[in-house]
XYZ file of C-alpha atoms in Angstrom:
713
model
C -77.377 118.170 226.587
C -78.235 117.248 223.031
C -76.396 120.337 221.740
C -73.306 119.462 223.753
C -73.346 115.864 222.499
C -73.552 117.033 218.886
C -70.561 119.344 219.423
C -68.516 116.516 220.972
C -69.365 114.205 218.075
C -68.403 116.827 215.465
C -65.090 117.549 217.184
C -64.276 113.826 217.417
C -64.795 113.394 213.672
C -62.423 116.273 213.023
C -59.750 114.805 215.251
C -60.082 111.290 213.798
C -59.932 112.628 210.273
C -56.879 114.627 211.081
C -54.845 111.812 212.581
C -55.540 108.974 210.199
C -52.357 107.034 209.568
C -51.482 104.742 206.673
C -48.777 102.146 206.834
C -46.568 102.249 203.721
C -44.919 99.245 202.047
C -41.511 100.401 203.188
C -42.628 100.409 206.806
C -42.639 104.148 207.155
C -45.616 106.201 208.417
C -46.867 109.348 206.899
C -49.335 111.768 208.590
C -51.799 113.006 206.032
C -53.936 116.053 205.911
C -57.582 115.384 206.517
C -59.838 114.184 203.813
C -59.873 111.512 201.114
C -59.222 114.003 198.350
C -55.909 114.924 199.909
C -54.873 111.280 199.973
C -55.810 110.870 196.303
C -53.772 113.910 195.368
C -50.756 112.488 197.213
C -51.042 109.167 195.344
C -51.236 110.918 191.959
C -48.286 113.161 192.807
C -46.177 110.150 193.840
C -47.084 108.267 190.689
C -46.137 111.224 188.551
C -42.782 111.670 190.349
C -41.880 108.020 190.031
C -42.891 107.918 186.353
C -40.929 111.085 185.593
C -37.825 109.697 187.276
C -38.220 106.413 185.415
C -38.677 108.110 182.054
C -35.706 110.416 182.631
C -33.369 107.527 183.484
C -34.665 105.480 180.568
C -34.190 108.408 178.192
C -30.590 108.849 179.298
C -29.854 105.165 178.761
C -31.486 105.099 175.325
C -29.825 108.371 174.236
C -26.404 106.997 175.048
C -27.205 103.834 173.123
C -28.496 105.798 170.106
C -25.352 107.999 169.995
C -23.041 105.008 170.205
C -25.079 103.135 167.622
C -25.254 106.204 165.348
C -21.503 106.742 165.495
C -21.015 103.146 164.392
C -23.507 103.388 161.515
C -22.669 106.898 160.175
C -21.239 107.111 156.620
C -17.750 108.357 157.313
C -16.066 111.007 155.186
C -13.055 109.294 153.614
C -10.005 111.532 153.231
C -7.406 110.224 150.746
C -4.389 109.024 152.693
C -0.777 109.599 151.696
C 2.438 108.532 153.378
C 4.329 111.292 151.551
C 1.990 114.290 151.312
C 2.997 117.289 149.247
C 0.791 119.588 151.325
C -0.100 119.454 155.008
C -3.466 121.166 155.587
C -3.664 122.357 159.192
C -7.098 123.316 160.531
C -7.171 124.829 164.053
C -10.638 124.406 165.606
C -12.606 125.170 168.750
C -16.175 123.829 168.617
C -18.253 124.823 165.548
C -18.389 121.189 164.409
C -20.919 121.906 161.640
C -18.508 124.353 159.994
C -15.529 122.046 160.441
C -17.334 119.124 158.818
C -18.441 121.238 155.822
C -14.852 122.428 155.440
C -13.543 118.848 155.406
C -16.179 117.769 152.885
C -15.260 120.638 150.567
C -11.577 119.665 150.716
C -12.297 116.047 149.796
C -14.690 117.007 146.985
C -12.530 119.732 145.427
C -8.962 118.450 145.819
C -7.808 115.841 143.323
C -4.495 114.538 142.060
C -2.452 116.077 144.885
C -1.171 114.043 147.867
C -2.136 115.838 151.061
C -2.760 115.262 154.733
C -5.221 116.979 157.070
C -4.249 117.824 160.623
C -7.110 119.041 162.838
C -5.881 120.871 165.936
C -8.759 120.594 168.433
C -8.410 123.299 171.081
C -10.329 121.363 173.792
C -13.735 121.512 172.071
C -16.825 120.341 173.951
C -19.030 119.507 170.960
C -18.869 116.696 168.379
C -15.403 117.898 167.321
C -14.086 115.660 170.102
C -15.582 112.638 168.258
C -14.135 113.556 164.830
C -12.738 110.052 164.365
C -16.294 108.676 164.230
C -17.148 110.901 161.279
C -13.919 111.235 159.251
C -11.181 108.756 158.346
C -7.473 109.387 157.718
C -7.416 112.694 159.557
C -4.778 113.393 162.185
C -6.691 114.870 165.133
C -4.684 116.445 167.947
C -6.827 117.294 170.994
C -5.493 119.716 173.588
C -6.200 119.061 177.286
C -6.523 122.806 177.797
C -7.176 125.715 175.439
C -3.953 126.991 173.858
C -5.210 129.421 171.216
C -4.985 129.718 167.431
C -1.295 130.582 167.134
C 0.021 127.770 169.333
C -2.214 125.253 167.579
C -0.848 126.313 164.182
C 2.754 126.038 165.354
C 2.101 122.632 166.918
C 0.382 121.366 163.771
C 3.226 122.555 161.557
C 5.758 120.826 163.806
C 4.186 117.399 163.207
C 3.382 117.967 159.507
C 5.085 115.920 156.791
C 4.393 117.987 153.663
C 6.696 120.123 151.548
C 4.152 122.908 152.056
C 2.172 123.847 155.156
C -1.302 125.252 154.501
C -3.265 126.900 157.301
C -7.015 126.848 156.710
C -9.767 128.205 158.943
C -12.492 125.737 159.860
C -15.155 128.285 158.862
C -14.160 128.015 155.179
C -15.257 126.019 152.150
C -12.774 125.488 149.320
C -13.717 125.459 145.623
C -12.604 123.267 142.686
C -8.902 123.559 141.836
C -8.095 125.681 144.874
C -5.021 123.703 145.919
C -3.701 122.980 142.424
C -3.679 126.706 141.672
C -1.906 127.486 144.941
C 0.795 124.957 144.069
C 1.236 125.974 140.425
C 3.263 129.103 141.190
C 5.728 128.120 143.960
C 6.472 124.838 142.187
C 7.801 126.928 139.280
C 9.324 129.819 141.227
C 11.506 128.990 144.254
C 11.531 132.648 145.329
C 7.853 132.428 146.335
C 7.703 131.722 150.057
C 4.055 132.395 150.888
C 0.983 132.192 148.673
C -2.681 132.712 149.488
C -6.207 132.484 148.103
C -8.890 134.900 147.045
C -11.393 135.034 149.924
C -15.093 135.564 149.234
C -18.139 135.771 151.477
C -20.929 133.159 151.245
C -22.978 135.688 149.244
C -20.037 135.784 146.759
C -18.961 139.328 147.522
C -15.219 139.773 147.750
C -13.645 139.581 151.190
C -10.006 139.998 150.227
C -7.770 140.070 147.151
C -4.503 140.271 149.068
C -3.707 142.538 151.990
C -2.196 146.024 152.091
C -0.179 147.393 155.023
C 0.292 151.159 155.170
C 3.132 153.036 156.824
C 1.081 153.615 159.993
C 0.713 149.845 160.410
C -2.934 149.788 159.409
C -3.794 146.596 157.506
C -6.467 146.614 154.825
C -8.256 143.784 153.004
C -8.033 145.006 149.405
C -11.343 144.947 147.507
C -13.541 144.170 150.515
C -17.268 143.858 149.617
C -16.618 144.533 145.915
C -17.378 142.372 142.876
C -14.714 139.601 142.843
C -14.871 139.321 139.035
C -13.364 142.760 138.377
C -10.043 142.703 136.553
C -8.104 144.299 139.414
C -8.767 141.242 141.602
C -7.948 138.505 139.103
C -4.258 138.573 138.277
C -1.330 137.100 140.200
C 0.509 139.747 142.155
C 2.897 140.335 145.014
C 1.149 141.625 148.136
C 2.028 142.844 151.617
C 0.379 139.879 153.336
C -2.143 137.063 153.004
C -4.900 136.580 155.578
C -4.525 133.449 157.678
C -7.896 132.016 156.598
C -6.091 130.305 153.680
C -2.339 130.715 153.547
C 0.318 128.310 152.282
C 4.028 128.488 153.083
C 7.015 126.373 152.169
C 7.912 124.117 155.084
C 11.617 124.963 154.828
C 10.788 128.687 154.859
C 8.504 128.131 157.845
C 11.299 126.400 159.743
C 13.831 129.024 158.725
C 11.807 131.959 160.033
C 10.558 130.139 163.121
C 6.835 129.903 162.373
C 4.288 132.280 163.861
C 5.796 134.621 166.450
C 4.429 133.705 169.915
C 4.558 137.404 170.722
C 1.188 137.578 168.905
C -0.533 134.782 170.857
C -3.301 133.824 171.086
C -4.246 135.246 167.659
C -4.214 138.169 165.164
C -1.394 139.947 163.294
C 0.613 136.706 163.107
C -0.226 136.395 159.368
C 0.981 139.946 158.635
C 4.088 139.418 160.740
C 5.107 136.198 159.007
C 4.747 137.875 155.579
C 7.156 140.606 156.672
C 9.551 137.966 158.016
C 9.414 136.011 154.741
C 10.328 139.142 152.761
C 13.102 139.852 155.237
C 14.569 136.457 154.279
C 14.294 137.166 150.542
C 10.992 135.459 149.694
C 7.925 136.829 147.909
C 4.352 136.820 149.215
C 1.950 136.111 146.350
C -1.819 136.356 145.861
C -3.358 133.621 143.653
C -6.847 134.671 142.449
C -7.713 131.313 140.882
C -7.630 129.673 144.318
C -11.035 130.736 145.653
C -12.058 130.034 149.262
C -15.418 130.915 150.835
C -14.886 132.313 154.344
C -17.648 132.705 156.947
C -15.832 135.586 158.603
C -16.391 136.048 162.341
C -17.525 132.486 163.123
C -14.353 131.537 164.977
C -13.799 134.612 167.150
C -16.823 136.814 166.561
C -16.719 140.449 165.468
C -16.695 142.403 168.743
C -13.293 144.070 169.122
C -13.887 144.684 172.823
C -14.380 141.121 174.040
C -13.053 137.593 173.735
C -10.214 136.642 171.413
C -11.261 139.376 168.985
C -9.928 142.072 171.334
C -6.395 140.879 170.525
C -6.826 142.237 167.010
C -6.327 145.743 168.408
C -3.696 144.725 170.973
C -1.552 142.794 168.487
C -1.775 145.461 165.813
C 0.055 147.785 168.204
C 2.639 145.070 168.860
C 3.133 144.682 165.104
C 3.631 148.434 164.626
C 6.263 148.520 167.353
C 8.104 145.492 165.958
C 8.245 146.662 162.326
C 8.326 150.455 162.756
C 11.485 150.912 160.676
C 10.277 148.740 157.764
C 6.869 150.408 157.769
C 8.374 153.863 157.368
C 10.890 152.731 154.757
C 8.870 150.414 152.510
C 5.161 151.052 152.993
C 3.043 153.830 151.512
C 1.001 156.372 153.456
C -2.466 155.360 154.565
C -4.885 155.253 151.623
C -2.441 156.772 149.121
C -1.128 155.374 145.810
C -3.355 152.273 145.810
C -2.167 151.569 142.254
C 1.230 150.702 143.751
C 0.140 149.556 147.207
C -2.174 146.756 145.995
C 0.675 144.998 144.164
C 3.893 146.333 145.740
C 4.891 147.922 142.428
C 6.264 151.270 143.592
C 9.793 150.276 142.587
C 8.757 148.852 139.208
C 8.311 150.569 135.863
C 4.768 150.226 134.495
C 4.176 149.440 130.822
C 0.746 149.524 129.176
C 0.446 147.259 126.119
C -2.474 147.853 123.725
C -3.486 145.415 120.978
C -6.647 144.369 119.155
C -7.395 141.637 121.699
C -5.901 139.179 124.164
C -3.279 137.297 122.120
C -4.421 133.837 121.018
C -0.795 132.794 120.770
C -1.397 129.373 119.196
C -3.651 130.664 116.410
C -1.802 133.467 114.613
C 1.731 134.778 114.290
C 0.982 138.341 115.397
C -0.578 137.109 118.640
C 2.416 134.915 119.304
C 4.727 137.907 118.962
C 2.646 139.992 121.386
C 2.452 137.137 123.879
C 6.192 136.523 123.801
C 7.042 140.153 124.484
C 4.468 140.389 127.264
C 6.312 137.498 128.907
C 9.633 139.242 128.300
C 8.378 142.420 130.008
C 7.396 140.354 133.062
C 10.830 138.716 133.114
C 12.419 142.162 132.893
C 10.631 143.173 136.095
C 7.996 145.462 134.578
C 4.546 145.993 136.035
C 2.551 145.009 132.941
C -0.984 146.154 132.083
C -2.764 144.939 128.954
C -5.631 146.715 127.213
C -7.412 144.660 124.510
C -9.257 146.944 122.108
C -12.271 144.578 122.097
C -12.333 144.465 125.946
C -12.891 140.697 125.888
C -10.968 138.152 127.945
C -11.165 134.846 126.029
C -10.063 131.682 127.768
C -7.622 130.102 128.237
C -5.598 133.005 126.834
C -6.740 135.588 129.368
C -5.850 133.402 132.327
C -2.444 132.718 130.776
C -1.646 136.430 130.993
C -3.145 136.868 134.457
C -1.129 133.948 135.803
C 1.991 135.717 134.527
C 1.027 138.679 136.709
C -0.471 140.817 133.922
C -3.593 142.838 134.667
C -6.065 142.838 131.762
C -8.573 145.671 131.374
C -11.710 143.905 130.161
C -15.466 143.853 130.518
C -18.241 146.414 130.010
C -17.055 148.482 132.986
C -13.837 149.300 131.095
C -15.140 149.450 127.535
C -16.666 152.845 128.187
C -14.132 154.064 130.716
C -10.705 153.180 129.337
C -10.016 156.877 128.763
C -10.867 157.548 132.411
C -8.558 154.673 133.462
C -5.637 156.059 131.448
C -6.136 159.600 132.749
C -6.633 158.406 136.337
C -3.373 156.437 136.270
C -1.392 158.782 134.027
C 1.277 159.397 136.668
C 1.984 155.680 137.059
C 2.421 154.726 133.372
C 6.061 154.868 132.246
C 5.835 153.169 128.826
C 3.115 152.381 126.296
C 3.524 149.778 123.540
C 1.047 150.176 120.681
C 0.395 147.449 118.116
C -1.085 147.686 114.601
C -2.024 150.998 112.912
C -5.823 150.532 112.798
C -5.840 150.025 116.604
C -3.096 152.412 117.654
C -4.409 155.593 116.036
C -7.368 155.895 118.466
C -5.066 155.765 121.514
C -1.996 157.673 120.358
C -3.261 161.246 120.874
C -4.921 160.432 124.227
C -1.698 158.970 125.605
C 0.450 161.824 124.317
C -1.940 164.424 125.729
C -2.411 163.057 129.257
C 0.647 160.979 130.138
C 4.383 161.385 130.213
C 4.880 157.830 129.010
C 7.421 156.918 126.372
C 5.504 155.530 123.378
C 6.773 152.542 121.413
C 4.997 151.624 118.193
C 5.219 148.118 116.699
C 3.268 147.532 113.523
C 4.075 143.797 113.070
C 4.400 144.566 109.369
C 3.851 147.536 107.096
C 0.260 147.145 106.008
C 0.501 149.529 103.078
C 3.276 147.452 101.496
C 1.243 144.251 101.860
C -1.817 145.801 100.206
C 0.336 147.286 97.446
C 1.806 143.854 96.626
C -1.669 142.328 96.634
C -2.795 145.024 94.197
C 0.050 143.978 91.897
C -1.413 140.445 91.787
C -5.134 141.216 91.641
C -5.142 144.693 89.998
C -8.030 145.742 92.254
C -8.285 149.535 92.631
C -9.768 149.141 96.118
C -6.525 147.512 97.248
C -4.569 150.493 95.971
C -6.833 152.834 97.926
C -6.397 150.643 101.035
C -2.621 150.830 100.575
C -2.717 154.624 100.423
C -4.944 154.774 103.519
C -2.616 152.510 105.513
C 0.429 154.470 104.415
C -0.996 157.714 105.809
C -2.022 155.930 109.020
C 1.308 154.177 109.533
C 3.404 157.209 108.746
C 1.335 159.178 111.261
C 2.124 156.526 113.899
C 5.831 156.616 112.995
C 5.963 160.384 113.367
C 4.212 160.465 116.780
C 5.924 157.498 118.456
C 9.110 157.987 120.450
C 10.558 154.706 119.178
C 9.509 152.577 116.204
C 9.953 148.811 116.418
C 10.031 146.572 113.370
C 10.802 142.903 112.885
C 11.826 143.304 109.240
C 15.290 144.339 108.173
C 13.972 145.662 104.841
C 11.155 147.634 106.477
C 13.621 149.146 108.953
C 15.458 150.666 105.998
C 12.190 152.078 104.601
C 11.277 153.705 107.942
C 14.753 155.166 108.409
C 14.661 156.526 104.850
C 11.397 158.382 105.476
C 12.072 159.331 109.126
C 15.841 159.787 109.460
C 15.613 161.384 112.910
C 13.335 158.711 114.379
C 14.783 155.993 116.587
C 14.064 152.658 114.865
C 14.938 149.316 116.436
C 15.033 145.927 114.701
C 13.171 143.553 117.007
C 13.051 139.773 116.481
C 9.464 138.774 115.698
C 9.895 135.869 118.113
C 12.454 134.602 120.549
C 13.116 131.064 121.735
C 15.017 129.575 124.626
C 15.813 126.525 122.510
C 14.963 124.860 119.218
C 12.862 121.685 118.960
C 14.587 118.645 117.450
C 12.817 115.424 116.508
C 13.968 111.847 117.002
C 12.440 110.440 113.800
C 14.765 109.672 110.905
C 14.175 111.323 107.542
C 13.314 108.055 105.793
C 10.569 107.528 108.412
C 8.844 110.801 107.566
C 6.337 111.538 104.851
C 4.617 114.545 103.376
C 4.650 118.331 103.132
C 3.367 120.772 105.758
C 1.802 124.213 105.446
C 0.978 126.145 108.648
C -0.932 129.423 108.772
C -4.001 131.085 110.256
C -6.586 131.799 107.553
C -7.857 135.053 108.994
C -4.752 136.378 107.215
C -5.533 136.638 103.482
C -1.989 135.922 102.168
C -2.193 132.413 103.652
C -5.407 131.601 101.794
C -4.028 132.938 98.529
C -0.738 131.105 98.979
C -2.098 127.611 99.676
C -4.693 127.859 96.873
C -1.921 128.864 94.463
C 0.263 125.987 95.637
C -2.477 123.370 95.237
C -3.512 124.710 91.848
C -0.158 125.367 90.168
C 2.578 123.527 92.106
C 1.228 120.377 93.794
C 0.213 118.643 90.526
C 3.817 118.916 89.283
C 5.123 117.425 92.534
C 2.558 114.586 92.437
C 3.678 113.561 88.972
C 7.180 112.893 90.336
C 6.117 111.628 93.795
C 2.625 110.115 93.328
C 1.943 109.211 96.948
C 3.143 112.467 98.534
C 0.729 113.888 101.124
C 0.061 117.539 101.987
C -1.016 118.636 105.469
C -2.656 122.076 105.773
C -2.826 123.250 109.404
C -4.305 126.520 110.625
C -7.310 128.099 112.275
C -10.459 129.264 110.470
C -9.921 127.757 106.991
C -12.426 129.217 104.491
C -14.603 126.970 102.272
C -12.117 127.165 99.371
C -9.383 125.732 101.592
C -11.632 123.127 103.231
C -12.561 122.025 99.698
C -8.937 120.987 99.096
C -9.469 117.978 101.375
C -8.821 114.671 99.571
C -7.108 111.332 100.023
C -3.766 113.105 99.481
C -4.559 116.454 101.165
C -5.512 116.809 104.857
C -7.003 120.088 106.111
C -6.743 119.936 109.905
C -8.135 123.323 110.921
C -6.913 124.585 114.277
C -4.708 122.159 116.203
C -2.976 122.672 119.566
C 0.771 123.163 119.793
C 1.546 119.605 120.906
C -0.244 118.145 117.856
C 1.461 120.669 115.579
C 4.808 119.626 117.043
C 4.058 116.031 116.028
C 3.215 117.155 112.498
C 6.540 118.948 112.215
C 8.285 115.800 113.412
C 6.473 113.493 110.979
C 6.740 115.496 107.747
C 9.783 116.192 105.581
C 9.448 119.713 104.187
C 7.687 122.901 105.300
C 6.280 124.952 102.420
C 5.670 128.731 102.562
C 4.125 129.574 99.143
C 3.233 133.216 99.852
C 2.806 135.600 96.926
C 2.349 138.823 98.899
C 2.718 140.099 102.440
C 4.928 142.241 104.620
C 7.094 141.917 107.692
C 8.650 138.653 108.863
C 6.702 135.432 108.295
C 6.210 133.554 111.531
C 5.556 130.252 109.765
C 9.035 130.381 108.222
C 10.765 131.005 111.546
C 8.639 128.423 113.348
C 9.444 125.743 110.789
C 13.163 126.427 111.127
C 12.835 126.252 114.911
C 11.558 122.684 114.441
C 14.666 121.866 112.346
C 12.639 121.727 109.138
C 13.928 122.309 105.602
C 11.885 125.150 104.073
C 10.849 125.717 100.474
C 9.434 129.209 99.958
C 9.038 132.266 97.805
C 10.768 135.612 98.202
C 7.787 136.850 100.222
C 8.201 133.938 102.655
C 11.723 135.028 103.644
C 11.495 138.801 103.323
C 12.731 140.813 106.267
C 14.973 138.014 107.563
C 18.616 138.987 107.938
C 21.077 137.056 105.755
C 18.467 134.371 105.063
C 19.525 133.861 101.428
C 22.712 132.245 102.695
C 20.671 129.155 103.579
C 17.380 129.451 101.624
C 17.095 130.229 97.935
C 13.530 131.426 97.206
C 11.517 130.031 94.284
C 8.757 132.240 92.871
C 7.779 130.295 89.750
C 5.559 127.216 90.141
C 7.887 124.837 88.262
C 11.014 125.999 90.179
C 9.145 125.679 93.495
C 8.047 122.130 92.609
C 11.523 121.116 91.403
C 13.116 122.154 94.708
C 10.641 119.982 96.646
C 11.312 117.018 94.363
C 15.100 117.457 94.685
C 14.945 117.527 98.490
C 12.279 114.947 99.189
C 14.260 111.707 98.792
C 17.733 113.100 99.598
C 18.102 112.378 103.332
C 21.583 113.863 103.622
C 20.467 117.119 101.983
C 17.376 117.242 104.213
C 19.589 116.826 107.292
C 21.932 119.566 106.079
C 19.063 122.005 105.494
C 17.588 121.159 108.898
C 20.892 121.917 110.628
C 21.123 125.248 108.817
C 17.622 126.099 110.053
C 18.561 125.317 113.630
C 21.691 127.466 113.531
C 19.838 130.392 111.965
C 17.151 130.453 114.666
C 19.688 130.194 117.479
C 21.614 133.130 115.964
C 18.819 135.572 115.140
C 15.896 134.536 117.356
C 17.404 133.861 120.750
C 16.002 135.307 123.959
C 19.223 137.217 124.596
C 18.938 138.933 121.216
C 15.311 139.921 121.889
C 16.229 141.250 125.330
C 19.082 143.284 123.898
C 16.808 144.818 121.235
C 14.069 145.689 123.734
C 16.514 147.272 126.155
C 17.774 149.396 123.281
C 14.218 150.472 122.437
C 13.415 151.474 126.012
């Protein structure tokens, strides 16, 4: 009985423990598992669930408040606003807000002095791009309700743009200082340029593209990809087959005329190549501008997998492009990978001329450089493909960029110093003409060019060096000068005999060359040419002083001004006590600098605009040269500025019929007397100035230079 009672008692405890019921606050009942520990676990679980729910809801509320508060307090990027923008920058975007914001910052930081607008075409992004107005001011943001793709966004953005130019810029780019100013510099001067684009580089500064090439099979190639962007072949303005759409600018009227991007290439790819072909079809050029540098994070927008996503249309649309332009590709484009010398700059139908001189011409520092620079420009105007080889392989600025912006490729740097022979031999079949300058430079290139190329060689000596040294010997009686004269004569006569055509700027030297080489073609070439002369508005009675201009790396200039100040100026000062002499020119030696006084100003090098003011403020230009050769640039330049000139026979030698308007004075007293006679006679000064103007317009016009060069070629 006791055992049975114990069993009943144990069973009862089990049952009671199993059916305990607790009334909840909400009036509901919950049947618990047996045991106190189970009930404790349930309480803890409920507390944790309630707390988690509370914290989650609170976090959501606070997060929303923080975002709204943060958007109100963020320092907004301020884009300069303009009611009449010159350029409309259109940025198509889909997400990638971090890249878009960096792009916008780079535009604001690196674009100055140009009115522009920014239009962001948001292709239904789901990141912070949709809140762009909270981060950036004065940006037109167009948000699509559905995704439309790159091409449609560009066309839509261009339709609402207000600028004279439309510039399409990827959001995964960062622009660099001066990028937009350099893009604008060319089409603002040349209305035949319809499309212009930037040099694209990777973030690690390797080159991504220096203009695009399209071959006859329709294959498009980014020229220079992964190479060093500082090489000379990537840094001159040139015509190209196309510009990649990452940074491409087009005239708005051209855009409207050709109908924008062809929707046949939607959603993206090949539209940039297609529009370049359409622009050429309408008579416009597509130009690469290397000074506009844009960093492009390639592949951010559409990835790099050609088999998925938007990127797959790169293959699809390339086939569409080939079908559309099949006839043009076969007619105008070169075979795949062949003749890159022509393909990279569309120069197959141009004649190529290689110009060799001692260095890049510093055209505002010496007369010889000015001559070289002027004829380089003339070759470009004549439609030549111009290459320039400086014998020192240095590209000084700003002179190097001046040539490159004209479309002239300069061979410079250590990579070419030791390989110029290889360059000439490699491109021997593409070089049609070679222009050599100066005997001491030309002799080391003459035989190489004659041996390996079929180019026609033109030799221009600037002046006959042996004559100059011989005249100097007559003054100084230094036997070394006589030996130098004999050396230069052998060198120059060797150049005359080997060249196909000899060019000279001096009428008297032309007769000497023809007398020694009667069967050699010799052409009289103006040392300079001008589109117009430069008058001044100041009256003669308002002017004061004499002006000498000349670079002092040239020994005749140093000798001439020292002679003038020693033997002639004192005579002039006796008659005109307060007369002032201005000596302008680069690199004056100590003897010339020592001439500085209260009545003599030695300026050193001065830029052209300051020199123009000096010409306009002084009365007479003096050219007191005692020896030299060729035509004196300072004489011609003074006459171009409508200046009366007092000079020696050396100062006017080589100039055709010059004695009809200028009578040279070689003796100190006669030189001084002519200055004194002119100085206070305003009517005579005006008459001499008019004679100078007429002489320059007759003998130094652009048409005369063009005629002479055509005859030489």
